[in-house]
PDB file of C-alpha atoms in Angstrom:
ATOM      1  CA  UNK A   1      86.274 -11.494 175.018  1.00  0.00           C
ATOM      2  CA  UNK A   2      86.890 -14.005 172.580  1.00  0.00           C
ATOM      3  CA  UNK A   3      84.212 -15.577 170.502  1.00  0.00           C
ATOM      4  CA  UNK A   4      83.410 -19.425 171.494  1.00  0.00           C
ATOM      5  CA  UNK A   5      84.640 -21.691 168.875  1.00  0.00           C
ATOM      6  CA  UNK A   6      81.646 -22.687 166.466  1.00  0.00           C
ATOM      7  CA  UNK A   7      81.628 -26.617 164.888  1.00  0.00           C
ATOM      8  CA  UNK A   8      79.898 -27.101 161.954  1.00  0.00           C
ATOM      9  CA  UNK A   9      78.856 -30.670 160.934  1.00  0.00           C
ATOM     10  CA  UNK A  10      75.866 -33.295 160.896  1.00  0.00           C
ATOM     11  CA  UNK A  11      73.822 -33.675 164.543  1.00  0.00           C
ATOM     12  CA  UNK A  12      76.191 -36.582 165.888  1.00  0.00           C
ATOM     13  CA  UNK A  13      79.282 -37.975 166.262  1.00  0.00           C
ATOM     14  CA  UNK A  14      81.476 -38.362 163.018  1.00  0.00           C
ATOM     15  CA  UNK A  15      84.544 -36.817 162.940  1.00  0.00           C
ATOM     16  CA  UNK A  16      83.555 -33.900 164.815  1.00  0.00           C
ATOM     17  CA  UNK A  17      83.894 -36.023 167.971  1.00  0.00           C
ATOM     18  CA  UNK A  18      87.018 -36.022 168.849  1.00  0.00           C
ATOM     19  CA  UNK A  19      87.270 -32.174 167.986  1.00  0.00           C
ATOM     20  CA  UNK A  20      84.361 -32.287 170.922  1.00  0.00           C
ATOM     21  CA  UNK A  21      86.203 -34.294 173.148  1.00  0.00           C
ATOM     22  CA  UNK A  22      89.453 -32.014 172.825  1.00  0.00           C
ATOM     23  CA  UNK A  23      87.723 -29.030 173.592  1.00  0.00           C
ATOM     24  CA  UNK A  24      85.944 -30.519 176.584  1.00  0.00           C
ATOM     25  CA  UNK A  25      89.103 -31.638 177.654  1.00  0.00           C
ATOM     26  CA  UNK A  26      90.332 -28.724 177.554  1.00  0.00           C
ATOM     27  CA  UNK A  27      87.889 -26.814 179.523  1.00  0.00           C
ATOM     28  CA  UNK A  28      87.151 -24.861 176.479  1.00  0.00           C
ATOM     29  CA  UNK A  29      82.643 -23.931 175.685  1.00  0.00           C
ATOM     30  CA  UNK A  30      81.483 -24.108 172.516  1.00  0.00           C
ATOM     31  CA  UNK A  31      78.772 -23.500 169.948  1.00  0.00           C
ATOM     32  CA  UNK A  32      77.781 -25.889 167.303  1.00  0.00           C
ATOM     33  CA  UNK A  33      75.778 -25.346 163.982  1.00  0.00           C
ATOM     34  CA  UNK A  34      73.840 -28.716 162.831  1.00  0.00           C
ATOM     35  CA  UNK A  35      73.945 -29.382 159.135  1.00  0.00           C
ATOM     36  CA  UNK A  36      70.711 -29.912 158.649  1.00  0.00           C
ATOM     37  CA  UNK A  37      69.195 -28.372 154.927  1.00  0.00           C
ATOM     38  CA  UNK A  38      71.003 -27.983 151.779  1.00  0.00           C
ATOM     39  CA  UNK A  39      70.354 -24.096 152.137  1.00  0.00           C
ATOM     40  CA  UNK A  40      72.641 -24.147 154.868  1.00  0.00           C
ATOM     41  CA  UNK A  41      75.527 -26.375 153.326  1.00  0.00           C
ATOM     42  CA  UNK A  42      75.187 -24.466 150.043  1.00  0.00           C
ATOM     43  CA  UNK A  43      75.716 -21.196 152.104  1.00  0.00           C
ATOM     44  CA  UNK A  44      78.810 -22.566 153.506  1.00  0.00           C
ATOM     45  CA  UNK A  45      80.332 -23.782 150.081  1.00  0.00           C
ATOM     46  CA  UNK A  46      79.222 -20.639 148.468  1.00  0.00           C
ATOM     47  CA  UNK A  47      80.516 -18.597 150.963  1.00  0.00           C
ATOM     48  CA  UNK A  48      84.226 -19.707 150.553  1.00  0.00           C
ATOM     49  CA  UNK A  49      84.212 -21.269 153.973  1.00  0.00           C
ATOM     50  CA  UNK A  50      84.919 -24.540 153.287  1.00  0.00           C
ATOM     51  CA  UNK A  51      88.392 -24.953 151.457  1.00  0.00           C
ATOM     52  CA  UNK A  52      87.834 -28.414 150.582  1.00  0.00           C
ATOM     53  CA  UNK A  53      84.406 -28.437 150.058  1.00  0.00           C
ATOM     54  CA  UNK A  54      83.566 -30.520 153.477  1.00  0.00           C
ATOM     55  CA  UNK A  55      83.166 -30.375 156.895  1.00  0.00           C
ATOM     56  CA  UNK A  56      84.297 -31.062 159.881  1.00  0.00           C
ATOM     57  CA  UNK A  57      84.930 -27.095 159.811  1.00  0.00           C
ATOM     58  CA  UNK A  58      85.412 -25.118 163.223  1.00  0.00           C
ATOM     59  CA  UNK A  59      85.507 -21.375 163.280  1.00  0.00           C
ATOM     60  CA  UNK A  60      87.903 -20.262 165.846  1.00  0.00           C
ATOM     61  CA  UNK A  61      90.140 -17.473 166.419  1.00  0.00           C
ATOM     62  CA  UNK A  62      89.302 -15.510 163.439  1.00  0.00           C
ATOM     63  CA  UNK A  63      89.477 -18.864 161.056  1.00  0.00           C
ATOM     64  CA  UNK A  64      87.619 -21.533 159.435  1.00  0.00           C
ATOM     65  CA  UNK A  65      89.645 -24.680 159.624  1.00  0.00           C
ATOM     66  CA  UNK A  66      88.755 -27.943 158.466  1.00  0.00           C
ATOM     67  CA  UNK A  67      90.270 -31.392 158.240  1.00  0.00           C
ATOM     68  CA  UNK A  68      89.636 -33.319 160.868  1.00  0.00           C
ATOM     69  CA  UNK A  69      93.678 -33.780 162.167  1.00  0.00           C
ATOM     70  CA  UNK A  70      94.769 -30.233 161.214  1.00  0.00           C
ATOM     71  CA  UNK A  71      91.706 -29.277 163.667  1.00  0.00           C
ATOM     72  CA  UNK A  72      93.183 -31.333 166.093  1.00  0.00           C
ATOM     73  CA  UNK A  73      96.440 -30.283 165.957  1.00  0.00           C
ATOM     74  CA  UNK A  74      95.469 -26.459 166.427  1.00  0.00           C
ATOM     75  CA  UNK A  75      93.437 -27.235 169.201  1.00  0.00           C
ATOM     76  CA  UNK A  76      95.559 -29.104 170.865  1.00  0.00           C
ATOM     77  CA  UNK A  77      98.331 -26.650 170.297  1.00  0.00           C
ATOM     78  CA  UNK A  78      96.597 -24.165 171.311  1.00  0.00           C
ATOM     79  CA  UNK A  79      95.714 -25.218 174.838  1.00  0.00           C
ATOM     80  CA  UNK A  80      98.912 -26.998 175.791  1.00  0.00           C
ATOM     81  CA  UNK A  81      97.637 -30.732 175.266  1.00  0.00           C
ATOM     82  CA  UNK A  82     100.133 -31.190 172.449  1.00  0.00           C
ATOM     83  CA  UNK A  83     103.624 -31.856 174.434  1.00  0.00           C
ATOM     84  CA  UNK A  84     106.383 -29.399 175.606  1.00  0.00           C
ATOM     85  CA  UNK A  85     108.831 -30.185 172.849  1.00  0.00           C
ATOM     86  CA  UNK A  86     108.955 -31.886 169.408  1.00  0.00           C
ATOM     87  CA  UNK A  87     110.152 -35.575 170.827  1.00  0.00           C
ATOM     88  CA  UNK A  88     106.778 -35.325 172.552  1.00  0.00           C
ATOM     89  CA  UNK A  89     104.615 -33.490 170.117  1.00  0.00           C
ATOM     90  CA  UNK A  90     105.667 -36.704 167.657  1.00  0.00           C
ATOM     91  CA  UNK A  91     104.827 -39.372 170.287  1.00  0.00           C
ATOM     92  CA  UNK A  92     101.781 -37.742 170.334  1.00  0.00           C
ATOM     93  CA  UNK A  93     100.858 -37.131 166.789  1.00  0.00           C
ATOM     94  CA  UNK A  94     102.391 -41.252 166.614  1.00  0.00           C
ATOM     95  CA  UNK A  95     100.059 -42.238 169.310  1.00  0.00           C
ATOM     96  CA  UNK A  96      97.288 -40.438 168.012  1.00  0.00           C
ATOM     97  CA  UNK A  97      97.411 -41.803 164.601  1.00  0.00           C
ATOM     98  CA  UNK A  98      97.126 -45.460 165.546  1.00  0.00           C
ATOM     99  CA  UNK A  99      94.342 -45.120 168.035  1.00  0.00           C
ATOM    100  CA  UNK A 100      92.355 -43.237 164.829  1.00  0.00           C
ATOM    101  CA  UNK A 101      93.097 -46.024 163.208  1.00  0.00           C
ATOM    102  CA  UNK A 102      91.122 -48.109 164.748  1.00  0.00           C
ATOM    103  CA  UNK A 103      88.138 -45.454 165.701  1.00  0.00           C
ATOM    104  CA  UNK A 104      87.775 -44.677 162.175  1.00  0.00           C
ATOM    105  CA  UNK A 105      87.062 -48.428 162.125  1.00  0.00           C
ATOM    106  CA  UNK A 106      84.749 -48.179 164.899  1.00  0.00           C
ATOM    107  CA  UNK A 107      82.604 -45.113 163.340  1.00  0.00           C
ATOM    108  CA  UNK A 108      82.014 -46.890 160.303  1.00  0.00           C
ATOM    109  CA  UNK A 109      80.191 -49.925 161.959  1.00  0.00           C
ATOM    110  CA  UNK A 110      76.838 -48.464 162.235  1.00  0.00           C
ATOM    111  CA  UNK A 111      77.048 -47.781 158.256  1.00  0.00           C
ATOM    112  CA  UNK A 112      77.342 -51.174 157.234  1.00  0.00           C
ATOM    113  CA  UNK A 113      75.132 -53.695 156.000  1.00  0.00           C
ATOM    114  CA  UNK A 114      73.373 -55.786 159.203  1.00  0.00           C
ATOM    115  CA  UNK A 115      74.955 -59.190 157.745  1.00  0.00           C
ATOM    116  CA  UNK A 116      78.635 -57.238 158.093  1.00  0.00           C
ATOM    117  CA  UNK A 117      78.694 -55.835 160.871  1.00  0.00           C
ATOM    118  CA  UNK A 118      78.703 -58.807 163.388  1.00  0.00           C
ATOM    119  CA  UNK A 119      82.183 -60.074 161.193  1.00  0.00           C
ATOM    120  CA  UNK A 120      83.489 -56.442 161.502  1.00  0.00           C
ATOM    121  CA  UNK A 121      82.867 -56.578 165.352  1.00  0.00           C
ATOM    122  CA  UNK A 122      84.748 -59.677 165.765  1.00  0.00           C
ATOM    123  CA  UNK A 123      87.643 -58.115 163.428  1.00  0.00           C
ATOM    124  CA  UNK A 124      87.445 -54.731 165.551  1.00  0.00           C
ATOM    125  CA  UNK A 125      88.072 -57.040 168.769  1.00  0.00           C
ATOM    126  CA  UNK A 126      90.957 -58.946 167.462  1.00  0.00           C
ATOM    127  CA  UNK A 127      92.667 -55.840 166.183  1.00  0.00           C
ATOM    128  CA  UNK A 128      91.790 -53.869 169.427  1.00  0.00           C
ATOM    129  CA  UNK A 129      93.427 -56.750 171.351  1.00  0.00           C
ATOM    130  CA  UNK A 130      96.816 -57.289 169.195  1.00  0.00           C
ATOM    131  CA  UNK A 131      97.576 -54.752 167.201  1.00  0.00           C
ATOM    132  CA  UNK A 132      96.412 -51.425 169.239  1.00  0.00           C
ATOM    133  CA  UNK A 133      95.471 -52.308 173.448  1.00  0.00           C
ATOM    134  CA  UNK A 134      99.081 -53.898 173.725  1.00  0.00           C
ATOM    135  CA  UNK A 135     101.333 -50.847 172.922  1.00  0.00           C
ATOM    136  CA  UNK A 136      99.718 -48.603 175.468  1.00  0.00           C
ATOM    137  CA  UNK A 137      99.574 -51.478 178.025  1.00  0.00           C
ATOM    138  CA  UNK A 138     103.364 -51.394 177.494  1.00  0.00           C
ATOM    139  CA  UNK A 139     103.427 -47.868 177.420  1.00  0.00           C
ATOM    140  CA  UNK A 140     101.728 -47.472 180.570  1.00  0.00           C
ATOM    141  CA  UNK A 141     103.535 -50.724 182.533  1.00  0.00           C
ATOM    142  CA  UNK A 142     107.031 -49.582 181.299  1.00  0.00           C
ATOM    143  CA  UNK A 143     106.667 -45.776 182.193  1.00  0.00           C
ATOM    144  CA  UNK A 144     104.729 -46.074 185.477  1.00  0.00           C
ATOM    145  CA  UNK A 145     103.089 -42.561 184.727  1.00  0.00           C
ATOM    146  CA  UNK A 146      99.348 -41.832 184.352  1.00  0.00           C
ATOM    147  CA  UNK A 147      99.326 -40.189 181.008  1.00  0.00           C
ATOM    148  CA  UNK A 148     100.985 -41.259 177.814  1.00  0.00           C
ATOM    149  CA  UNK A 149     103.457 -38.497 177.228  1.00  0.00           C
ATOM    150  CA  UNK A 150     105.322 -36.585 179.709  1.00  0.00           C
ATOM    151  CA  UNK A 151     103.158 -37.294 182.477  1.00  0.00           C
ATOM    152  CA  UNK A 152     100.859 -35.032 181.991  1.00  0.00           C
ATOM    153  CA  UNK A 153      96.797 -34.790 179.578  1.00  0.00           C
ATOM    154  CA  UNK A 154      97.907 -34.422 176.133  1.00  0.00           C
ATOM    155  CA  UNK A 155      95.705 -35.427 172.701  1.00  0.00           C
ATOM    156  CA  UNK A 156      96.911 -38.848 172.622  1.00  0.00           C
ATOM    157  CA  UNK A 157      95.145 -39.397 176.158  1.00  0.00           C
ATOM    158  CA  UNK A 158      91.729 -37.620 174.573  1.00  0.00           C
ATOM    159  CA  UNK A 159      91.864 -39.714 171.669  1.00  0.00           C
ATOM    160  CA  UNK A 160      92.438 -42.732 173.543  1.00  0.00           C
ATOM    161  CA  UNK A 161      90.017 -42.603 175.961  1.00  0.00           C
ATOM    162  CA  UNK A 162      87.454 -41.961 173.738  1.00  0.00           C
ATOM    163  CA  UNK A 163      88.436 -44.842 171.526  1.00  0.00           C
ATOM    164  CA  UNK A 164      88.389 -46.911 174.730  1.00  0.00           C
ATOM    165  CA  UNK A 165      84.936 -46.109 175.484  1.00  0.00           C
ATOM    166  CA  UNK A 166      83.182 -46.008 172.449  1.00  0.00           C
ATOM    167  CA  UNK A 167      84.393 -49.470 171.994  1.00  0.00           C
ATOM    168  CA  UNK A 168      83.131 -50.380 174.916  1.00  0.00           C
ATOM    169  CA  UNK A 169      79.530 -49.559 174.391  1.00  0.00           C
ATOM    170  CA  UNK A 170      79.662 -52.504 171.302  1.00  0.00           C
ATOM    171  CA  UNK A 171      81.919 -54.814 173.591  1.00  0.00           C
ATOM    172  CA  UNK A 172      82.136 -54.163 177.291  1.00  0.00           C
ATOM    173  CA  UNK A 173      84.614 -56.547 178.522  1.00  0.00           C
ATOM    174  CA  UNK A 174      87.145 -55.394 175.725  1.00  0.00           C
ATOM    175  CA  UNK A 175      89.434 -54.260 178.397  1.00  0.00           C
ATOM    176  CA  UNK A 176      89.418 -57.053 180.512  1.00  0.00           C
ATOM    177  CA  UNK A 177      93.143 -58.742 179.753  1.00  0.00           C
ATOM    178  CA  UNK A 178      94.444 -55.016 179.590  1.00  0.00           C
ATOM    179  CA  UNK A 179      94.581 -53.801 183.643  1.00  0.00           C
ATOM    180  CA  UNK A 180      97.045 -50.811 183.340  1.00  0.00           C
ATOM    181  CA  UNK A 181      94.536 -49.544 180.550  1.00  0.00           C
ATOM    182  CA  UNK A 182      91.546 -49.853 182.868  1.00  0.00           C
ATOM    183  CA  UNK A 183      93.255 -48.265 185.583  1.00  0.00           C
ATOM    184  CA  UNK A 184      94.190 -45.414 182.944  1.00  0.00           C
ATOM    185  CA  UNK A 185      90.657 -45.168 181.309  1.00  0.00           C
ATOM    186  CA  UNK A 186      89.101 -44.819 184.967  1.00  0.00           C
ATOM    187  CA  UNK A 187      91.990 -41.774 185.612  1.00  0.00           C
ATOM    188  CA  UNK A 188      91.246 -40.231 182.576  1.00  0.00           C
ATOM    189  CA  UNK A 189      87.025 -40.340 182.868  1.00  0.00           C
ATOM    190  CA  UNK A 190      87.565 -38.744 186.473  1.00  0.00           C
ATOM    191  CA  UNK A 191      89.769 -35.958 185.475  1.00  0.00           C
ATOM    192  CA  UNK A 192      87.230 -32.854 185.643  1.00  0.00           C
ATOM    193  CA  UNK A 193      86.697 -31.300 182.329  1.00  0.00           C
ATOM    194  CA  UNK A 194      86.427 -35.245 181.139  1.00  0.00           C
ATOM    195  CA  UNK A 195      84.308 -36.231 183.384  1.00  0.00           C
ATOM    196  CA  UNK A 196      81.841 -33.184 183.140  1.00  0.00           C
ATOM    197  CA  UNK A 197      81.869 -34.412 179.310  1.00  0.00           C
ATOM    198  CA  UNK A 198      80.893 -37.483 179.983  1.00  0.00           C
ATOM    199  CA  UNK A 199      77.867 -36.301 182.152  1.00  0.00           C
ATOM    200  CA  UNK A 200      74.432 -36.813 180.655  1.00  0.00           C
ATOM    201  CA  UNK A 201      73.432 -33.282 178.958  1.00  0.00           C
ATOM    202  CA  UNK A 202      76.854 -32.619 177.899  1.00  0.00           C
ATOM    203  CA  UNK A 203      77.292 -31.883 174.360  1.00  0.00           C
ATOM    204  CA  UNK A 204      78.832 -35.485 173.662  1.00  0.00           C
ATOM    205  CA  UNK A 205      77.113 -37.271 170.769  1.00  0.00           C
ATOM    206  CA  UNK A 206      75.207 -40.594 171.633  1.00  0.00           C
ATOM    207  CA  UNK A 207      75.717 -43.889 169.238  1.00  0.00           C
ATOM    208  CA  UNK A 208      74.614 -43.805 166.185  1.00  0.00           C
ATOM    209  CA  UNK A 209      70.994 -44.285 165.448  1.00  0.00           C
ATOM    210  CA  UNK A 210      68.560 -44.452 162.361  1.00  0.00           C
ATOM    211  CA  UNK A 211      67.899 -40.605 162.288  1.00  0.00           C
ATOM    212  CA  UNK A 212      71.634 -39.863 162.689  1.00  0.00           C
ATOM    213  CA  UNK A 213      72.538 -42.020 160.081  1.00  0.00           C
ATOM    214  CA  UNK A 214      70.101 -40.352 157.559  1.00  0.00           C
ATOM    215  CA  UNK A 215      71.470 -36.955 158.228  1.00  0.00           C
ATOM    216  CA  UNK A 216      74.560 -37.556 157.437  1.00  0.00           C
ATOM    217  CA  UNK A 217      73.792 -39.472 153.726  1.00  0.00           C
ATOM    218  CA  UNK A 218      71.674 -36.165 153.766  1.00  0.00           C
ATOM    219  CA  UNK A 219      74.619 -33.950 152.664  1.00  0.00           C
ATOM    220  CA  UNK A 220      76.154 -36.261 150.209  1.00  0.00           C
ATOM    221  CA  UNK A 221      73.199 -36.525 147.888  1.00  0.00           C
ATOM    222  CA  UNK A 222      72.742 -32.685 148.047  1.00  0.00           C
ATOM    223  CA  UNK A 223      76.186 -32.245 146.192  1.00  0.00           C
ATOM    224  CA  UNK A 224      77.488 -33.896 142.792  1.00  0.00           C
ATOM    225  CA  UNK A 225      78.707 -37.305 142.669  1.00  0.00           C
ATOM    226  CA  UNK A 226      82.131 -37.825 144.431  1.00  0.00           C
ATOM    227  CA  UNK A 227      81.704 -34.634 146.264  1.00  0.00           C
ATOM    228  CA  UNK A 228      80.339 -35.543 149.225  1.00  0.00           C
ATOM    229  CA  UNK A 229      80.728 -33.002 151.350  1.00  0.00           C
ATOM    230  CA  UNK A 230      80.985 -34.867 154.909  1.00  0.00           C
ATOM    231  CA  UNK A 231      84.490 -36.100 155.634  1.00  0.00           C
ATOM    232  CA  UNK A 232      83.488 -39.343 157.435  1.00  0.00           C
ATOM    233  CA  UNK A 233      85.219 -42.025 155.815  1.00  0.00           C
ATOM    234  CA  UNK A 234      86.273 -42.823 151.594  1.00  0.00           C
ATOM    235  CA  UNK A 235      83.670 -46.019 151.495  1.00  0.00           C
ATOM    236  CA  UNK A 236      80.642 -43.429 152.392  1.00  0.00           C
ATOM    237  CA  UNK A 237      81.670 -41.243 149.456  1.00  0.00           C
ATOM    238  CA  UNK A 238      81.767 -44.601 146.899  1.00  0.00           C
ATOM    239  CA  UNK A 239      77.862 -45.021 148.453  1.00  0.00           C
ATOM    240  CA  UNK A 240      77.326 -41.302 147.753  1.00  0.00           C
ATOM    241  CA  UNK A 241      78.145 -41.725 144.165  1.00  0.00           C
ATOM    242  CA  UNK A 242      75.935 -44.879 143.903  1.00  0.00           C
ATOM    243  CA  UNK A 243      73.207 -43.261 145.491  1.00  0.00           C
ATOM    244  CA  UNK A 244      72.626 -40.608 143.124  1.00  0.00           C
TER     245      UNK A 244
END
């Protein structure tokens, strides 16, 4: 029997969420290991088991990958949620790109100062609503099918949703002049696997919170300046630097 794929990265969401929500989606278990000392980060880097120096990194099928997309890709690959041909595979990798666009945007608002982040909800919103909600309402109207790409769960769908729903828990009626997306986010939640993922005591990450947020700066002051070793987002490593 194979082993269960093994995530290693901070004690919340991050970047490691969406590798979460593929592999729930995919009916696939998992273990996790929680970064939390600088014995056990050092052990890692030391070790030769991070190539880049940084996590996300998943052990699975014999290797340690890491960046966040390549992860992604494999895992998607691997358990058919990644198209039948290469016209689909680059919808979704197209798809998927935009909608991380705007969740990388979304994971960084708990990291910024209190006076910013009320400006950068009201720029999330606007950019939600005109530059990213409107293609897949068009997608969705103009197809008339209940996933993306070729009518049946692919990545694009798993990134989406979650997207959808973690931008809901900052603004709840953010779907509200969207109706083929709320038909498609209520599909999506109520396919099994999903749903069981969204189930309280699932291993889905809640918001951000104080403790969270320390854990994660936690890392980057362990290493030298510019080397912080949790791929989040460029602005944390700037703070890293600073902080040191």
């Amino acid at each position: 029997m194979a082993a269960r794929p093994k995530l290693h990265y901070p004690n919340g969401r991050g970047r490691m969420e969406s590798v979460r929500w593929l592999l729930a989606a995919a009916g696939v278990e998992f273990d996790e290991e929680f970064l939390e000392t600088k014995e056990q980060l050092h052990k890692l880097q030391d070790g030769n088991h991070l190539l880049f120096q940084q996590v996300p990194m998943v052990e699975i099928d014999g290797m340690k990958l890491v960046q966040t997309r390549s992860i992604l890709h494999y895992i998607a690959d691997k358990y058919h949620l990644f198209g039948k041909d290469l016209k689909e595979r680059t919808l979704i990798d197209m798809y998927v790109e935009g909608t991380l666009d705007l969740l990388e945007l979304i994971i960084m608002h708990p990291f910024l100062k209190p006076d910013d982040q009320q400006k950068e909800m009201v720029s999330m919103a606007q950019k939600a609503k005109i530059r990213y909600f409107p293609v897949f309402e068009k997608i969705l109207r103009d197809h008339g099918q209940s996933f993306l790409v070729g009518n049946q769960l692919s990545l694009a769908d798993v990134i989406l949703l979650q997207t959808i729903l973690a931008l809901e828990e900052k603004i709840p009626n953010i779907l509200s002049a969207f109706p083929f997306l709320q038909e498609y986010s209520v599909k999506i939640s109520n396919i099994p696997t999903i749903k069981r993922f969204l189930e309280p005591g699932s291993k889905k990450k809640p918001p951000p919170d104080e403790i969270y947020k320390e854990d994660i700066w936690k890392p980057c002051v362990w290493n030298p300046p510019g080397l912080c070793p949790v791929d989040l987002f460029p602005w944390l490593i700037f703070f890293c630097i600073l902080s040191l």
